[in-house]
Short mmCIF file of C-alpha atoms and ligand atoms in Angstrom, two decimals:
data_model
loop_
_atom_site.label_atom_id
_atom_site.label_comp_id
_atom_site.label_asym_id
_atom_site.label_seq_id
_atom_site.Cartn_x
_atom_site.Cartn_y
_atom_site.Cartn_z
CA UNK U 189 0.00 0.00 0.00
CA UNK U 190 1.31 3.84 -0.44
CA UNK U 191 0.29 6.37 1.59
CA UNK U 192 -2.97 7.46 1.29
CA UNK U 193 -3.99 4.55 -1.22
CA UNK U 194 -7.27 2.95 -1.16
CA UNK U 195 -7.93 -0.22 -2.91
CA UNK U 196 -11.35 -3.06 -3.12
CA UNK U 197 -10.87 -6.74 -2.09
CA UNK U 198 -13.57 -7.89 -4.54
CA UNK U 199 -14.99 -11.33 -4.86
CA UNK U 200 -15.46 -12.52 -8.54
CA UNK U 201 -17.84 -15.59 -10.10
CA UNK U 202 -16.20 -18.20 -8.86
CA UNK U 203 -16.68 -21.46 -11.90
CA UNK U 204 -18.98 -23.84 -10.40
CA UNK U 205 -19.34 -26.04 -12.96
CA UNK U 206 -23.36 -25.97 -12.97
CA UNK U 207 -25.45 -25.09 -15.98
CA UNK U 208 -26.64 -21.23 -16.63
CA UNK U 209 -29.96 -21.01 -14.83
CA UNK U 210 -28.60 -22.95 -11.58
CA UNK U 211 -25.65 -21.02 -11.42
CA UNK U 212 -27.81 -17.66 -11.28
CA UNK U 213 -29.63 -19.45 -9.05
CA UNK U 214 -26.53 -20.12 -6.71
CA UNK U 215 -25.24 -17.15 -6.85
CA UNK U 216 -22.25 -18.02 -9.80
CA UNK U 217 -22.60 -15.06 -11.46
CA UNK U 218 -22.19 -12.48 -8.97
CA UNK U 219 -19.55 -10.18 -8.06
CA UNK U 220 -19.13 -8.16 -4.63
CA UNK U 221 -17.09 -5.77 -2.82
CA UNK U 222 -15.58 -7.91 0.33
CA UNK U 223 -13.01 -5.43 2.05
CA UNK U 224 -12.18 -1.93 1.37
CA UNK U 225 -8.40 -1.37 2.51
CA UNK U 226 -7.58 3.00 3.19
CA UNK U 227 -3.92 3.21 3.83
CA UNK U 228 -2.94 6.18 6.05
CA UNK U 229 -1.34 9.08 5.33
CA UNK U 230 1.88 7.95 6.84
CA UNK U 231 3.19 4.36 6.64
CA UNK U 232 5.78 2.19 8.23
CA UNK U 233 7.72 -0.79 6.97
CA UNK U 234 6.12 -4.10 7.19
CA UNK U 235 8.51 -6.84 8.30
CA UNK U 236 9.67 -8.83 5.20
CA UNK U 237 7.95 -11.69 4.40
CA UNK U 238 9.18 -15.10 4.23
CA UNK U 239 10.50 -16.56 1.05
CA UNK U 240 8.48 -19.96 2.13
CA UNK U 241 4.90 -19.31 4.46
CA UNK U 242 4.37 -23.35 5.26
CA UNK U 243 5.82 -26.97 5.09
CA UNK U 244 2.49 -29.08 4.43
CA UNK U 245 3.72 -32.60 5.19
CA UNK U 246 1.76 -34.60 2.63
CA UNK U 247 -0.31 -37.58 3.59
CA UNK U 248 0.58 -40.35 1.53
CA UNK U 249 -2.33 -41.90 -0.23
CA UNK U 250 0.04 -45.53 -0.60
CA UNK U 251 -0.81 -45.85 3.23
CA UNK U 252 -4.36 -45.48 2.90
CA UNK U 253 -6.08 -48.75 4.72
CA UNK U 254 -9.01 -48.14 2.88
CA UNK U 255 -11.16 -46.43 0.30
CA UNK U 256 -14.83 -45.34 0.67
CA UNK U 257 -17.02 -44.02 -1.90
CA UNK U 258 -19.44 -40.94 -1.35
CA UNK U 259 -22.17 -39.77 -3.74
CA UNK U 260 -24.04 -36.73 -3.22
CA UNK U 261 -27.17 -36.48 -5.01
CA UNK U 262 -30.49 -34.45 -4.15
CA UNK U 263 -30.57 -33.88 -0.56
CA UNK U 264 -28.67 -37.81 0.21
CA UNK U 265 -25.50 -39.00 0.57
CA UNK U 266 -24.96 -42.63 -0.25
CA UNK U 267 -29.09 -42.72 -0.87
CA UNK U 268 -29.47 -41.98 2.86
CA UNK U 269 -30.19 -38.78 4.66
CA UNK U 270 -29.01 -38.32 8.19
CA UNK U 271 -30.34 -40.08 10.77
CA UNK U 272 -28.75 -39.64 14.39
CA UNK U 273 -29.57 -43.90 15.23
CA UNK U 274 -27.59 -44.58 12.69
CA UNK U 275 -23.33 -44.95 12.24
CA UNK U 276 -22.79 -44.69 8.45
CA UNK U 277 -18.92 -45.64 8.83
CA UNK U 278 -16.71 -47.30 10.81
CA UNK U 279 -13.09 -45.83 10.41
CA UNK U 280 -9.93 -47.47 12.34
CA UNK U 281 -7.93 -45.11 15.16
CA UNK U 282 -4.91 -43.75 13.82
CA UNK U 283 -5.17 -44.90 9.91
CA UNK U 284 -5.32 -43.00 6.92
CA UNK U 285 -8.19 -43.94 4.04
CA UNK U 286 -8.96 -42.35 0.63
CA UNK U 287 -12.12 -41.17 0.25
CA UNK U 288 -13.79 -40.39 -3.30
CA UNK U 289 -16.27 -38.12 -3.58
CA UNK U 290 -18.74 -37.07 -6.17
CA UNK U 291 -21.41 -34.71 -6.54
CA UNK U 292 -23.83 -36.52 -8.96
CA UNK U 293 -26.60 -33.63 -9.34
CA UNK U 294 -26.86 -30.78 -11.04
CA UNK U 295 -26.88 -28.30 -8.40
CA UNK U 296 -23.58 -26.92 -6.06
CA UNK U 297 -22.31 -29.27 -3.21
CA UNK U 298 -19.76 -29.32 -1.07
CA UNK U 299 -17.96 -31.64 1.47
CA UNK U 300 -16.97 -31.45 4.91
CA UNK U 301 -15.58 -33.72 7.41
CA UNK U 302 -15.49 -33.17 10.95
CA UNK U 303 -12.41 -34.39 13.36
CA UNK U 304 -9.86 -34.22 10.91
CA UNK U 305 -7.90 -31.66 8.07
CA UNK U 306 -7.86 -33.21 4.66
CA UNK U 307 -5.56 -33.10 1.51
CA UNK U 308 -7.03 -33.29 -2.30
CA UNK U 309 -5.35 -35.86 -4.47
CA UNK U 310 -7.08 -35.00 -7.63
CA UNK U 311 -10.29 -33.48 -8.92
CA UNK U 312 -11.04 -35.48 -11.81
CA UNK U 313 -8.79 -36.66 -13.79
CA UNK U 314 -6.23 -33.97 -12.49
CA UNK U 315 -3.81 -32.66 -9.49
CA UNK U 316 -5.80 -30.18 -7.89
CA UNK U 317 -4.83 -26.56 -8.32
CA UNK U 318 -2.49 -24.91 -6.23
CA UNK U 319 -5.43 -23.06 -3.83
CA UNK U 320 -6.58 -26.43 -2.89
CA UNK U 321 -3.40 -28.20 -2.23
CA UNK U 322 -3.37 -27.10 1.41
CA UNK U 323 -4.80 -28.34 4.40
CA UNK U 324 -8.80 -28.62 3.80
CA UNK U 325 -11.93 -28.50 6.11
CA UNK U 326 -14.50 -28.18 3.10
CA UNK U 327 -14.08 -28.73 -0.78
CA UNK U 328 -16.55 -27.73 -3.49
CA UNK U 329 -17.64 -30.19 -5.43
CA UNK U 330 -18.33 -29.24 -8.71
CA UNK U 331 -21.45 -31.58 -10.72
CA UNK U 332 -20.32 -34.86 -12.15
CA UNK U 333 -16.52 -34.71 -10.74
CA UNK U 334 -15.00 -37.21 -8.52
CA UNK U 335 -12.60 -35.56 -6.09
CA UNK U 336 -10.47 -37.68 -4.31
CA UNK U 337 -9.38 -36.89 -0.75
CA UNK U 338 -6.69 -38.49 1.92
CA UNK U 339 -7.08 -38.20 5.71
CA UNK U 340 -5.63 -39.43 8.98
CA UNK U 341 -8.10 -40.46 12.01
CA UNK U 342 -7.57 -39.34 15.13
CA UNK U 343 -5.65 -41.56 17.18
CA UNK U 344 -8.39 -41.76 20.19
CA UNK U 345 -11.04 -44.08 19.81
CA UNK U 346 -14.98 -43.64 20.86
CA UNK U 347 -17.16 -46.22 19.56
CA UNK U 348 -20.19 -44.03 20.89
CA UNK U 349 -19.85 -40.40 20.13
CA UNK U 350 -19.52 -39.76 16.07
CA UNK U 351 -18.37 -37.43 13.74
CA UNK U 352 -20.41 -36.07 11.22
CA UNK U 353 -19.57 -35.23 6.95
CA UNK U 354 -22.10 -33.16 5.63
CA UNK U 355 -22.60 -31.15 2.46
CA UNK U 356 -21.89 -27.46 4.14
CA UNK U 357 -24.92 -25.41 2.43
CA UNK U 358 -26.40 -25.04 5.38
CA UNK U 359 -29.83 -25.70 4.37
CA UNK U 360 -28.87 -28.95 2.61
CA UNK U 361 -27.44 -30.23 5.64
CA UNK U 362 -30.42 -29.16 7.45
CA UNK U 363 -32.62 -31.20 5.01
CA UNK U 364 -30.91 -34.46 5.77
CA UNK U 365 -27.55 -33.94 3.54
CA UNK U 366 -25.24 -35.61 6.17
CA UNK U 367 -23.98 -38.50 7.96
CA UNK U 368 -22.15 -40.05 10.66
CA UNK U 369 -19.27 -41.97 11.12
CA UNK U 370 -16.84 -43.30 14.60
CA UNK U 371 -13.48 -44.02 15.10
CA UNK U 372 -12.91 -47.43 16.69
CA UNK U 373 -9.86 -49.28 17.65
CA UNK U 374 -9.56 -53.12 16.17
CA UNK U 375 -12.61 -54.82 17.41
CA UNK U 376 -14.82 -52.17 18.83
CA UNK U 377 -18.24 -51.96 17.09
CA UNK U 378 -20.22 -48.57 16.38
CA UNK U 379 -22.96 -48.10 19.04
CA UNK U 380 -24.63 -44.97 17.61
CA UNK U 381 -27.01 -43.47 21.42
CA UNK U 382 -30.30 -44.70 20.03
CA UNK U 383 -28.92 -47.52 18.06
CA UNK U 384 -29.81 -51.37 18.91
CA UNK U 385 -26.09 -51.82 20.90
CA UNK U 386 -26.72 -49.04 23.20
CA UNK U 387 -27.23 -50.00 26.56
CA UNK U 388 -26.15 -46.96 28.75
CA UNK U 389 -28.77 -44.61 27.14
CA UNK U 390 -31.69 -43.21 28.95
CU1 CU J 492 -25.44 -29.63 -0.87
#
């Protein structure tokens, strides 16, 4: 910034990948102001940046122990909507698995897992782009794209208490777009509360 300057932070269409009337409808065509920056008058010297920000370690997809499949269509994934009696997946303590992930509909998804960071191996047939080769919480999932993705489970186990993956548009999660999944160590079975295992549940 110089003294003085003023510039806009401004968000552009971002390429969903959706036909032209859904993407109006989803907002794809829109641009917006996000941040207006006003330097002052007078400016100091910003410390110098590094030449490298971060080391991401990456997860190696050769040590995966498994490899799920998740399809998100309407308001399901895997044909199910969410139901809190019910454990989805079982996933070991301490493992890494590969999970793909497609959005078969013709309307914007997205996917996020809860309890653990994940790292894109491709989208389609392709490395992912540098802006999603970090560490991820959520990835967009654009219509008819498999995107595969490599995680490590926590290392503490609880048969009981799950973690959820959900599409993150908040109303499609609220209409059922979500399920549920433990981390177990070798031999412990899921026992969702108001499942048929559950004994401890009032
Ligand atoms: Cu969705």
């Amino acid at each position: 910034m110089r003294p003085g300057e003023q510039v806009v932070l401004r968000s552009f269409p971002p390429a969903l990948g959706t036909g032209r009337a859904m993407t109006e409808i989803a907002g794809g065509l829109d641009a917006f102001d996000v941040l207006q920056l006003r330097a002052a008058a007078s400016l100091a010297h910003a410390a110098p940046l590094p030449t490298r920000l971060a080391e991401i370690p990456r997860l190696d997809p050769d040590g995966a122990v498994a490899t799920r499949d998740f399809r998100l269509s309407g308001r399901q994934i895997n044909g199910k909507e969410m139901d809190m009696d019910r454990i989805d997946e079982v996933v070991g303590k301490d493992t890494s698995e590969v999970w793909e992930v497609t959005n078969r509909h013709n309307q914007p998804h997205n996917f996020h897992v809860h309890g653990v960071q994940f790292q894109l191996l491709d989208v389609g047939s392709g490395a992912p782009p540098p802006q999603l080769s970090g560490w991820k919480d959520t990835v967009y999932l654009p219509p008819l794209v498999p995107i595969r993705i490599v995680m490590r489970f926590p290392d503490y186990p609880d048969p009981v208490h799950p973690y959820m993956f959900h599409c993150h548009l908040l109303f499609h999660e609220d209409q059922g777009m979500m399920g549920q999944f433990v981390v177990a160590a070798p031999g412990q079975q899921p026992n969702a509360p108001g499942g048929p295992n559950h004994s401890g549940h009032q």
